[in-house]
Short mmCIF file of C-alpha atoms and ligand atoms in Angstrom, two decimals:
data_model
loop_
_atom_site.label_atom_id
_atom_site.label_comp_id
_atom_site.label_asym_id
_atom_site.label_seq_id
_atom_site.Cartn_x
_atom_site.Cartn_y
_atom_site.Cartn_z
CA UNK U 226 35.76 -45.54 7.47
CA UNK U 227 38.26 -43.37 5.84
CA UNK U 228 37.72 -39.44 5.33
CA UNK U 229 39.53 -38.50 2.26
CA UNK U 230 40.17 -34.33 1.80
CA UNK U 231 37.84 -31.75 3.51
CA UNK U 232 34.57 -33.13 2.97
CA UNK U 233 35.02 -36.53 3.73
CA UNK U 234 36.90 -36.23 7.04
CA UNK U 235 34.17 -34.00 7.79
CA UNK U 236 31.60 -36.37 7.37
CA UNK U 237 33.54 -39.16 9.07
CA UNK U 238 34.37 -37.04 12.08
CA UNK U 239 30.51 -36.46 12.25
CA UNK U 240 29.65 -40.37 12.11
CA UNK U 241 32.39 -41.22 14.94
CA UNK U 242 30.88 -38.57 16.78
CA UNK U 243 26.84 -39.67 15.73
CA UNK U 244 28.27 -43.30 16.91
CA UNK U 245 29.77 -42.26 20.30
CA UNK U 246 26.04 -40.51 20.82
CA UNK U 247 24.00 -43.13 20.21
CA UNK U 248 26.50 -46.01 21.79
CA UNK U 249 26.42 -47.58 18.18
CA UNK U 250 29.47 -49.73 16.91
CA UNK U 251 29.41 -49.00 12.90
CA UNK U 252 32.78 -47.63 12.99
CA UNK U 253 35.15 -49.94 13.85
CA UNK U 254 38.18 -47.41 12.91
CA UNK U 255 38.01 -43.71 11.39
CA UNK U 256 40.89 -42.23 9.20
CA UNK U 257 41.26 -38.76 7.91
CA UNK U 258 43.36 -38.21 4.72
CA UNK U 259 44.46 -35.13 3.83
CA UNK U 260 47.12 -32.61 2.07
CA UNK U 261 45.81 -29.32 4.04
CA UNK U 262 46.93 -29.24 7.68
CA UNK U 263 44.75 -26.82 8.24
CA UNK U 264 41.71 -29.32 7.67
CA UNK U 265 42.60 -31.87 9.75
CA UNK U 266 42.87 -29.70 12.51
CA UNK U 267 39.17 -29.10 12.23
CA UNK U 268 38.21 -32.96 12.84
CA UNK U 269 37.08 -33.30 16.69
CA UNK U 270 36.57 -36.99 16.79
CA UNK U 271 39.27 -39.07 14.69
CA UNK U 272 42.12 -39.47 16.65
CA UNK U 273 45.35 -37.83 16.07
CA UNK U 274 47.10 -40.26 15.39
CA UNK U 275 44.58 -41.59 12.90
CA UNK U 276 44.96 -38.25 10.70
CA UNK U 277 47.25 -38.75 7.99
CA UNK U 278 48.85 -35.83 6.04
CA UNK U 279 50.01 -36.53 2.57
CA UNK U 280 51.80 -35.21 -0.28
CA UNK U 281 53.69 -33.06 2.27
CA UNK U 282 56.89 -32.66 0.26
CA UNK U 283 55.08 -31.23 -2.73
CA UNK U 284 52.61 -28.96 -0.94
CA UNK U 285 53.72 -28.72 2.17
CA UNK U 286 51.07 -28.92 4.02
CA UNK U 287 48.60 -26.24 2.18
CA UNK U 288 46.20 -28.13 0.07
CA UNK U 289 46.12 -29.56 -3.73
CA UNK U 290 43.89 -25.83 -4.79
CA UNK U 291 41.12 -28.41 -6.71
CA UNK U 292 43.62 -30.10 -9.00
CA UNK U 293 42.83 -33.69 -8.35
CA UNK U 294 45.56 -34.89 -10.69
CA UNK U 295 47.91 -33.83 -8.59
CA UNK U 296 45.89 -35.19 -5.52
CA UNK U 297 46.30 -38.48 -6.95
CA UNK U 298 49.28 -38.07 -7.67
CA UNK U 299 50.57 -37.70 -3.86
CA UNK U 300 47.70 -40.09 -2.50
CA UNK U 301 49.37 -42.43 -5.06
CA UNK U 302 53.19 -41.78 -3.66
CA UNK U 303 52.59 -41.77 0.25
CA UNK U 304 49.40 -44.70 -0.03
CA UNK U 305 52.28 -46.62 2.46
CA UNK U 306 51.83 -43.72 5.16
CA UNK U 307 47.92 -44.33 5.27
CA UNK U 308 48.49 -48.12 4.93
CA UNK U 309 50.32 -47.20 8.42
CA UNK U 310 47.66 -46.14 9.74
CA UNK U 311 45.48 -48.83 8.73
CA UNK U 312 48.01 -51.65 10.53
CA UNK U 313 46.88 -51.28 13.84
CA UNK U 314 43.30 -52.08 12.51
CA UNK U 315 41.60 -55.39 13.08
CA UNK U 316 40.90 -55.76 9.53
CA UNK U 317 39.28 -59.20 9.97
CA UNK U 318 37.14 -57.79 12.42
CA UNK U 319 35.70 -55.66 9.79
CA UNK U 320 32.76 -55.89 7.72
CA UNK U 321 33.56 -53.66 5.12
CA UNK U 322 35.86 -50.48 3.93
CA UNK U 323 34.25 -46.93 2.92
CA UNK U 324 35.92 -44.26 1.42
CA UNK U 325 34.48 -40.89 2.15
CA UNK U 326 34.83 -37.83 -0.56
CA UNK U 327 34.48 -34.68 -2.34
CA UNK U 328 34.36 -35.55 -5.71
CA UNK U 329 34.44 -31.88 -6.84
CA UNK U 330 37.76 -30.86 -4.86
CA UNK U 331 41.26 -31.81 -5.27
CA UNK U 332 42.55 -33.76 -2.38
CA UNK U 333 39.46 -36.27 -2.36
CA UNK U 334 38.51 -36.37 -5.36
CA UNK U 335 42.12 -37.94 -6.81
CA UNK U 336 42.58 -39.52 -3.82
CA UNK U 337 39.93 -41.46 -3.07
CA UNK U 338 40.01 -43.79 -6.33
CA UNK U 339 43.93 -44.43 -5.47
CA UNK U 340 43.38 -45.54 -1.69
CA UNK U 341 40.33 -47.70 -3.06
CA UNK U 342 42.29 -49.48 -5.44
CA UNK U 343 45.14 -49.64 -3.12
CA UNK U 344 42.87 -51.56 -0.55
CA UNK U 345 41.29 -53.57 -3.05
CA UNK U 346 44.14 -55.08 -4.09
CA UNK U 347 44.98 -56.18 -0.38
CA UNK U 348 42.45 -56.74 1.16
CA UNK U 349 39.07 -59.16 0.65
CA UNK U 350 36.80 -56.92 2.82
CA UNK U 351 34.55 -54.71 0.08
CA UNK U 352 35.31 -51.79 -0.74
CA UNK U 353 32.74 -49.10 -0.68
CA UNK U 354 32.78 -45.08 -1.79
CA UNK U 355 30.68 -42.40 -0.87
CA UNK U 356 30.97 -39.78 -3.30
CA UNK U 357 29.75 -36.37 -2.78
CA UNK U 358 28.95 -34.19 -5.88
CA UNK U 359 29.23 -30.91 -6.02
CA UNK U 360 26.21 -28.43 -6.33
CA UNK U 361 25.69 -26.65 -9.58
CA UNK U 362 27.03 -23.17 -8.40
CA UNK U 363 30.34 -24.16 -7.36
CA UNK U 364 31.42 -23.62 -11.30
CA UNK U 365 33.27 -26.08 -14.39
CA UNK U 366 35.82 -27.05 -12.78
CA UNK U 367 34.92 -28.12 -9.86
CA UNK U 368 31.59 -30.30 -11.87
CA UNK U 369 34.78 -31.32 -14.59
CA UNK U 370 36.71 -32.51 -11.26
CA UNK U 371 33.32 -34.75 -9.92
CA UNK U 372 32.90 -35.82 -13.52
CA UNK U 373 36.17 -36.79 -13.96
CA UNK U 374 36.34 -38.25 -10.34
CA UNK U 375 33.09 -40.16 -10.63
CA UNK U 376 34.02 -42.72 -13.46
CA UNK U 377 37.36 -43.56 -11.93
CA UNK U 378 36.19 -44.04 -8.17
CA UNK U 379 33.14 -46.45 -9.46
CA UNK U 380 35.47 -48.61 -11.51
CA UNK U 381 37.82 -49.10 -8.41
CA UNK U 382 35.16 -49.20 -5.61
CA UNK U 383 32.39 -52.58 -5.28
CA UNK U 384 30.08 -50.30 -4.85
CA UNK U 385 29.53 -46.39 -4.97
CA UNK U 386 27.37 -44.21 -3.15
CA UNK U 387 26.52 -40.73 -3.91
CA UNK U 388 25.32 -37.94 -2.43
CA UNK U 389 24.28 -35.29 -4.52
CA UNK U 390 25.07 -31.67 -2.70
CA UNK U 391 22.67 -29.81 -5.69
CA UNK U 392 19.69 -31.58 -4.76
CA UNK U 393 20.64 -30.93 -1.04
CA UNK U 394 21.08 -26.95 -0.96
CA UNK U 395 19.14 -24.78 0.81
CA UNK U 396 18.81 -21.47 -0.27
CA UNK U 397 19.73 -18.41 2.58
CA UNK U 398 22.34 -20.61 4.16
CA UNK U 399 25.99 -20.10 4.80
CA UNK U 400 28.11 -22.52 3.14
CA UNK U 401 29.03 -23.93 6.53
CA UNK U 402 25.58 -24.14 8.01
CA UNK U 403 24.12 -25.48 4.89
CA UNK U 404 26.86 -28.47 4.86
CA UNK U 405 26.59 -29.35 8.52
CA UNK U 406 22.68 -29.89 7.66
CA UNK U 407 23.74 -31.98 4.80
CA UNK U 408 26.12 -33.56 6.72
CA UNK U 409 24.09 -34.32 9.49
CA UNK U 410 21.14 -35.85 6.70
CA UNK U 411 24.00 -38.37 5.56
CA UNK U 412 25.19 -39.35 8.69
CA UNK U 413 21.66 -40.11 9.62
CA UNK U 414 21.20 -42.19 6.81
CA UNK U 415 23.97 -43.98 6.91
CA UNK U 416 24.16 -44.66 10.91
CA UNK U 417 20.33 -46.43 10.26
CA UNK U 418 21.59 -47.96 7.05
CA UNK U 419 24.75 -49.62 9.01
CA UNK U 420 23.65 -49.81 12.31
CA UNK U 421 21.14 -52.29 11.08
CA UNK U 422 23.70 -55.19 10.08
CA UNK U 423 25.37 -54.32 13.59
CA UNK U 424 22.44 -55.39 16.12
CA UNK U 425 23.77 -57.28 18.91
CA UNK U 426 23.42 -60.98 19.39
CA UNK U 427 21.27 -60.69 22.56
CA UNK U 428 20.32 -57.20 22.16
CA UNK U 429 16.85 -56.19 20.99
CA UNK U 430 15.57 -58.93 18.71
CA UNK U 431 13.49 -57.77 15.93
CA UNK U 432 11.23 -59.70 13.56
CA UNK U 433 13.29 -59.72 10.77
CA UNK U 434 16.81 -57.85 11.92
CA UNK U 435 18.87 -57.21 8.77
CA UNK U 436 22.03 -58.95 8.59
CA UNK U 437 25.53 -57.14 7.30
CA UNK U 438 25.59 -59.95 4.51
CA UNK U 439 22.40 -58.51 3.42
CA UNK U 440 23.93 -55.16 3.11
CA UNK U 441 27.08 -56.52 1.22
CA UNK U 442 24.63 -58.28 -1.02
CA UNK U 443 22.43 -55.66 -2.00
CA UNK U 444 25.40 -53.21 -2.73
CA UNK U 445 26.35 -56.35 -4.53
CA UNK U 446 30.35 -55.57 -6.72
CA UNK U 447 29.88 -52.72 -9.22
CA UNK U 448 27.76 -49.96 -9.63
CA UNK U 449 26.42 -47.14 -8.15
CA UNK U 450 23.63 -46.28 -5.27
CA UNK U 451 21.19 -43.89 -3.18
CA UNK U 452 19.56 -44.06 -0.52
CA UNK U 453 16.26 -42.49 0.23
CA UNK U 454 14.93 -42.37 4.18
CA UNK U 455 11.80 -41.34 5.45
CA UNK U 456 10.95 -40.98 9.42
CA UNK U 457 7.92 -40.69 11.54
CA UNK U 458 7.66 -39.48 15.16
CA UNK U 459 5.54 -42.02 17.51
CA UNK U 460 3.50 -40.90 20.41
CA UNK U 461 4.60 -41.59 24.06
CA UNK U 462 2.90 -42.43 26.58
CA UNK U 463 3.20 -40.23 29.74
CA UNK U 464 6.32 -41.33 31.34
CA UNK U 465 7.73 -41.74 28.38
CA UNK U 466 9.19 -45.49 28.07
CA UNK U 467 8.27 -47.59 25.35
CA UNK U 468 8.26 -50.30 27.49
CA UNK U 469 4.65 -49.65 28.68
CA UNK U 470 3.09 -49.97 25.35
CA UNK U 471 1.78 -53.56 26.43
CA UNK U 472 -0.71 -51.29 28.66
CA UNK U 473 -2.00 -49.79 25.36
CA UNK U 474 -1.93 -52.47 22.54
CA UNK U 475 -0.87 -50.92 19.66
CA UNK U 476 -3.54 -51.63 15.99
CA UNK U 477 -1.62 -54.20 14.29
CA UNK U 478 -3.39 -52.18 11.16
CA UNK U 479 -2.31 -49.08 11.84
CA UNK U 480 1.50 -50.35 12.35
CA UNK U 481 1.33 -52.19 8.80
CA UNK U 482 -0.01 -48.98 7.23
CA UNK U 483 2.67 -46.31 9.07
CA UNK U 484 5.79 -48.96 7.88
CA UNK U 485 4.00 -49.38 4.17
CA UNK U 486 3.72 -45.57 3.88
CA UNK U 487 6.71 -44.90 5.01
CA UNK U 488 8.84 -47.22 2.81
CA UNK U 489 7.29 -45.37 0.06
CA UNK U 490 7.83 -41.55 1.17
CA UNK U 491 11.24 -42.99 1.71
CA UNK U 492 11.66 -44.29 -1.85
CA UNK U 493 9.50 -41.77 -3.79
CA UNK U 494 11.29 -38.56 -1.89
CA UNK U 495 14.32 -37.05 -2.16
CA UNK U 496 17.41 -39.73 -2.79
CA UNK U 497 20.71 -38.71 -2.10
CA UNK U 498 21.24 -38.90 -5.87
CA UNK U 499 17.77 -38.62 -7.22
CA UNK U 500 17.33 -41.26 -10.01
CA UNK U 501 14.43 -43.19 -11.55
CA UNK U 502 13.60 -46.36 -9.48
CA UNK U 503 12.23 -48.39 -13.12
CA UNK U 504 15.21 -50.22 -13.53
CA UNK U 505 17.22 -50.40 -10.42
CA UNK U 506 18.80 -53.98 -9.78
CA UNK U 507 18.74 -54.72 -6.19
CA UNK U 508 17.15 -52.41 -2.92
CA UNK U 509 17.41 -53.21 0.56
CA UNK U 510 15.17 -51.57 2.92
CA UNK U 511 15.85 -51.21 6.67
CA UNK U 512 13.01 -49.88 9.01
CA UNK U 513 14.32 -48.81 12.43
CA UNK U 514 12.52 -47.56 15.75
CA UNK U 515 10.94 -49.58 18.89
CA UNK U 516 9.92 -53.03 18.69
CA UNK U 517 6.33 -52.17 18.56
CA UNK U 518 6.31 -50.57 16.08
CA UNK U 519 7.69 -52.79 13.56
CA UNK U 520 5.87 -55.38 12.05
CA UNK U 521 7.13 -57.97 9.36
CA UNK U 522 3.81 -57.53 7.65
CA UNK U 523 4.51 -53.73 6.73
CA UNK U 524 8.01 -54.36 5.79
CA UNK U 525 6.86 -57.18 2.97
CA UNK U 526 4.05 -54.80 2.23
CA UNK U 527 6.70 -52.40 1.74
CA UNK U 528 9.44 -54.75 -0.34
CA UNK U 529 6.22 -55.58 -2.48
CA UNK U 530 5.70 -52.52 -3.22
CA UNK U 531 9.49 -50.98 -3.89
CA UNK U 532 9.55 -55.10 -6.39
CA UNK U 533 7.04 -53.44 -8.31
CA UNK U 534 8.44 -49.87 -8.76
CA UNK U 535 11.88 -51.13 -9.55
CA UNK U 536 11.17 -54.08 -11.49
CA UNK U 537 13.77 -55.66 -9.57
CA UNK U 538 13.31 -59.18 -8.14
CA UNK U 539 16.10 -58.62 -5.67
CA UNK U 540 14.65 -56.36 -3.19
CA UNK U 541 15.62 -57.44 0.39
CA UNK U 542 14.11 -55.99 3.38
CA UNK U 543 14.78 -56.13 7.20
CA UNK U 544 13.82 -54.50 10.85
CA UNK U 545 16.29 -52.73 13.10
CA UNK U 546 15.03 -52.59 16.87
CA UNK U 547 16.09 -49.41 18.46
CA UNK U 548 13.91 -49.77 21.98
CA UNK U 549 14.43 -45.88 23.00
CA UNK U 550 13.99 -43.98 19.88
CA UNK U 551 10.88 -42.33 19.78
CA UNK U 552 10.15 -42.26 16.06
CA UNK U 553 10.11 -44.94 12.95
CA UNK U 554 12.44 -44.30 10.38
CA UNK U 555 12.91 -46.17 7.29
CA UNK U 556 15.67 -46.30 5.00
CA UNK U 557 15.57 -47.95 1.39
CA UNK U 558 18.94 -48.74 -0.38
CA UNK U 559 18.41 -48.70 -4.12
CA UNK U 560 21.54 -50.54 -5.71
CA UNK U 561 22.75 -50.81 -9.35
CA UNK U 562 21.11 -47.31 -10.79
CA UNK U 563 21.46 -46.92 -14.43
CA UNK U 564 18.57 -43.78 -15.11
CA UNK U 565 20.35 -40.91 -13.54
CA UNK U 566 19.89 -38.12 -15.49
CA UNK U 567 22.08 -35.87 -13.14
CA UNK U 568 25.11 -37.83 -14.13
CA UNK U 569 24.24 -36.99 -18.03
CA UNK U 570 23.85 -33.59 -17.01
CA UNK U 571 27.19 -32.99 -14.76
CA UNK U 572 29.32 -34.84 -17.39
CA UNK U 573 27.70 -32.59 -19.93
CA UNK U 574 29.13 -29.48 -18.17
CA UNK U 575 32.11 -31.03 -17.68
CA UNK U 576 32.82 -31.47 -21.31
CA UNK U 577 31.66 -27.66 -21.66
CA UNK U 578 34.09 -26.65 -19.03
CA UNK U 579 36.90 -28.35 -20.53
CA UNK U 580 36.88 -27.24 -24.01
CA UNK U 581 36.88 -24.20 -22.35
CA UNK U 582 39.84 -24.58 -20.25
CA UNK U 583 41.61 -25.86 -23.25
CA UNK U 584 40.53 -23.18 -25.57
CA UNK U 585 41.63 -20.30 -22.64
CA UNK U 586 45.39 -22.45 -21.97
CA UNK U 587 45.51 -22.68 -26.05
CA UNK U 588 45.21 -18.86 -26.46
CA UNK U 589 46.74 -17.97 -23.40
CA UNK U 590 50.54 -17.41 -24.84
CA UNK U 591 49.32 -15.73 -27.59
CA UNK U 592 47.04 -13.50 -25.76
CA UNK U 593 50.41 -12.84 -23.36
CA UNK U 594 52.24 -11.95 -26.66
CA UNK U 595 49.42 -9.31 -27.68
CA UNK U 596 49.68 -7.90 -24.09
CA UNK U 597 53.31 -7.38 -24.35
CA UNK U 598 53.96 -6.19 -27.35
CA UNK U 599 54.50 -2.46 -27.95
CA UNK U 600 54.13 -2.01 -31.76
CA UNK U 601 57.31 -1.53 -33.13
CA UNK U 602 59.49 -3.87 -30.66
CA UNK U 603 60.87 -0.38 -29.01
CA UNK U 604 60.72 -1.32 -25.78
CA UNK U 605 63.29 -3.89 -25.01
CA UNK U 606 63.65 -6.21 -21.75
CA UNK U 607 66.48 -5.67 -19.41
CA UNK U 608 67.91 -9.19 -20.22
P1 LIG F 867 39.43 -31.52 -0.97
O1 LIG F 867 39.78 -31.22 0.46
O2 LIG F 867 40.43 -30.98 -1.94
O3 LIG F 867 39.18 -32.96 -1.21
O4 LIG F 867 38.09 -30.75 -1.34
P2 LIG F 867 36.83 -30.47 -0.39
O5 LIG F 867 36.48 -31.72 0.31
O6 LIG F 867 37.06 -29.24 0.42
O7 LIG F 867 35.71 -30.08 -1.41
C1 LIG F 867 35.23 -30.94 -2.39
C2 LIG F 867 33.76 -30.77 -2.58
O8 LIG F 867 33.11 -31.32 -1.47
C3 LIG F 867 33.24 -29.35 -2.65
O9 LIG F 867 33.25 -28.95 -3.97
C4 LIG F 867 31.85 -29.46 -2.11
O10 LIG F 867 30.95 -29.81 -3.12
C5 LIG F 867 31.93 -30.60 -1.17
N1 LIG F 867 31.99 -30.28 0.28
C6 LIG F 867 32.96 -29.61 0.97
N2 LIG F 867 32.71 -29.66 2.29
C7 LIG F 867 31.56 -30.39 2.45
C8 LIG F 867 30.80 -30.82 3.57
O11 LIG F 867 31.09 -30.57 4.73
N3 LIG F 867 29.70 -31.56 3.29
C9 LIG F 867 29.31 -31.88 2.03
N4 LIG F 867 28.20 -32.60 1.85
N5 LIG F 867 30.02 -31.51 0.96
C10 LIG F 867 31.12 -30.78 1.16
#
């Protein structure tokens, strides 16, 4: 899992730390990317010597200011200094790459599509994106960098997935509290999402325990996806461990129904890039919690039911045994979108925003001009 810029090493740092916490193994390696020293100093939980600062020579160490040209630029002249970092990595041992970003910034956003295409064309592990757009207050240019960002990362990625900040604001927060909510959302979508192809060979067996092939399938090569997730708190017994519930036999009924309702809170509530489901190709949906509690009768309720909403006759679907959580949760990949009117609308105001940017540069000498001039040319410069 590489972080690329602010965002995405933020996010990253979070998942090695959500990993560590729950003794999960989804991150076999985490790498931060970045021009700003200043942000990688902020990262807790990727290792020094996993942080990799880049473009040093032409910004010494303060940042790209938004201009994602220029981050690609230097992600595209020092890509050998993260390879570096990636060498001590048991590739093979890998399912899968993900590149974490910022599509509205600088550093991540140019970056990001660079590094992708620079693995893809070594390596035969997938290549995955997570793209994080920007919310509507944060202006043109930054919605003209995502916009921008967005096409290029998809076409060098197998798969993208995006999380949209605008649909994720809360109003009355700090910037910083409001993205270590978000954050915290992703990470918890994610960590069920690949946690679930990681279940151990003689660890909790499930009914139906998704496999990572399943994953790799359903994100399939090309294309972009969300994820919606849904959870449900359980009852415990006094004492607490799940382990007793053969004293109180759960309703077989009552198990089918939670999982079935569930899938479709999951599905019909808020994605991370909200998007009609008519039409999506391929969905995958996880449900995670004690053994119980999941029954292979809810989940094909539940992959019925997400068939006929999408229209899609690839819609896989698969348990995740977790024997000491104390709630259900349920997580539904939706691969291969196509209705998203969000992307129409952020590429819209990116257009606006750069007709306007041109038309300000355009005029800007002559506007300097106006500014200096005193009339009749009396005042002359010193030399
Ligand atoms: P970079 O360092 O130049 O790549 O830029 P940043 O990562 O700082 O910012 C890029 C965009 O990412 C911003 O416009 C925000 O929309 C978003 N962003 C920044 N920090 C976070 C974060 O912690 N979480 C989330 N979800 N989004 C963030």
């Amino acid at each position: 899992m590489i972080g690329f810029g602010q965002a995405g090493g933020k996010v990253v740092d979070r998942f090695v730390e959500f990993d560590r916490q729950t003794r999960g193994k989804t991150v076999r390696a985490a790498i931060a990317v970045n021009t700003a020293t200043a942000d990688l100093r902020g990262l807790q939980h990727i290792p020094k010597d996993k942080q990799v600062l880049v473009g040093q020579t032409r910004v010494k160490g303060h940042g790209v200011g938004a201009d994602n040209e220029l981050g690609a630029e230097v992600a595209e002249e020092d890509v050998e200094e993260i390879q570096a970092a990636l060498d001590d990595v048991p590739v093979h041992e890998v399912d899968a790459f993900m590149i974490v970003a910022g599509l509205g910034g600088g550093t991540g956003s140019g970056g990001a599509p660079v590094l992708a295409k620079h693995l893809k064309r070594l390596y035969e592990e997938p290549v995955y994106g997570l793209g994080i757009l920007p919310g509507s207050d944060e202006g043109g240019l930054y919605t003209l960098n995502a916009a921008r960002s967005f096409q290029t990362f998809v076409r060098e990625v197998d798969n993208l997935i995006v999380f949209d900040n605008e649909s994720w604001r809360h109003t009355g927060e700090s910037l910083g509290e409001g993205y270590a909510d978000i954050n915290e959302e992703l990470v918890r979508r994610l960590a069920v999402l690949f946690g679930a192809g990681e279940v151990d060979e003689g660890g909790a067996v499930g009914e139906s325990v998704v496999d990572a092939s399943e994953i790799i399938n359903t994100l399939g090569s090309g294309g972009v996806s969300t994820i919606g997730y849904a959870i449900d708190h359980v009852e415990c017994e006094k004492g607490g461990l799940f382990s007793r519930f053969s004293t109180k036999e759960l309703d077989e009924t009552d198990t089918t129904n939670r999982i079935t309702s569930l899938v479709r809170k999951a599905a019909l509530g808020r994605l991370t890039l909200p998007c009609e489901l008519n039409g999506v190709e391929r969905g995958l949906l996880v449900v995670a919690g004690p053994p119980d509690y999941l029954n292979r009768k809810g989940i094909e309720h539940g992959r019925r039911w997400l068939e006929e909403q999408t229209g899609s006759m690839e819609i896989r679907g698969g348990d995740y045994p977790l024997p000491d959580e104390h709630s259900v949760a349920c997580v539904v990949l939706l691969s291969g979108v196509t209705d998203v009117p969000r992307i129409k609308g952020l590429q819209q105001v990116a257009i606006e925003a750069m007709e306007n940017l041109e038309e300000i540069r355009s005029q800007s000498d002559a506007n300097l001009e106006a500014l200096l001039d005193d009339g009749d040319e009396e005042l002359t410069p010193l030399f």
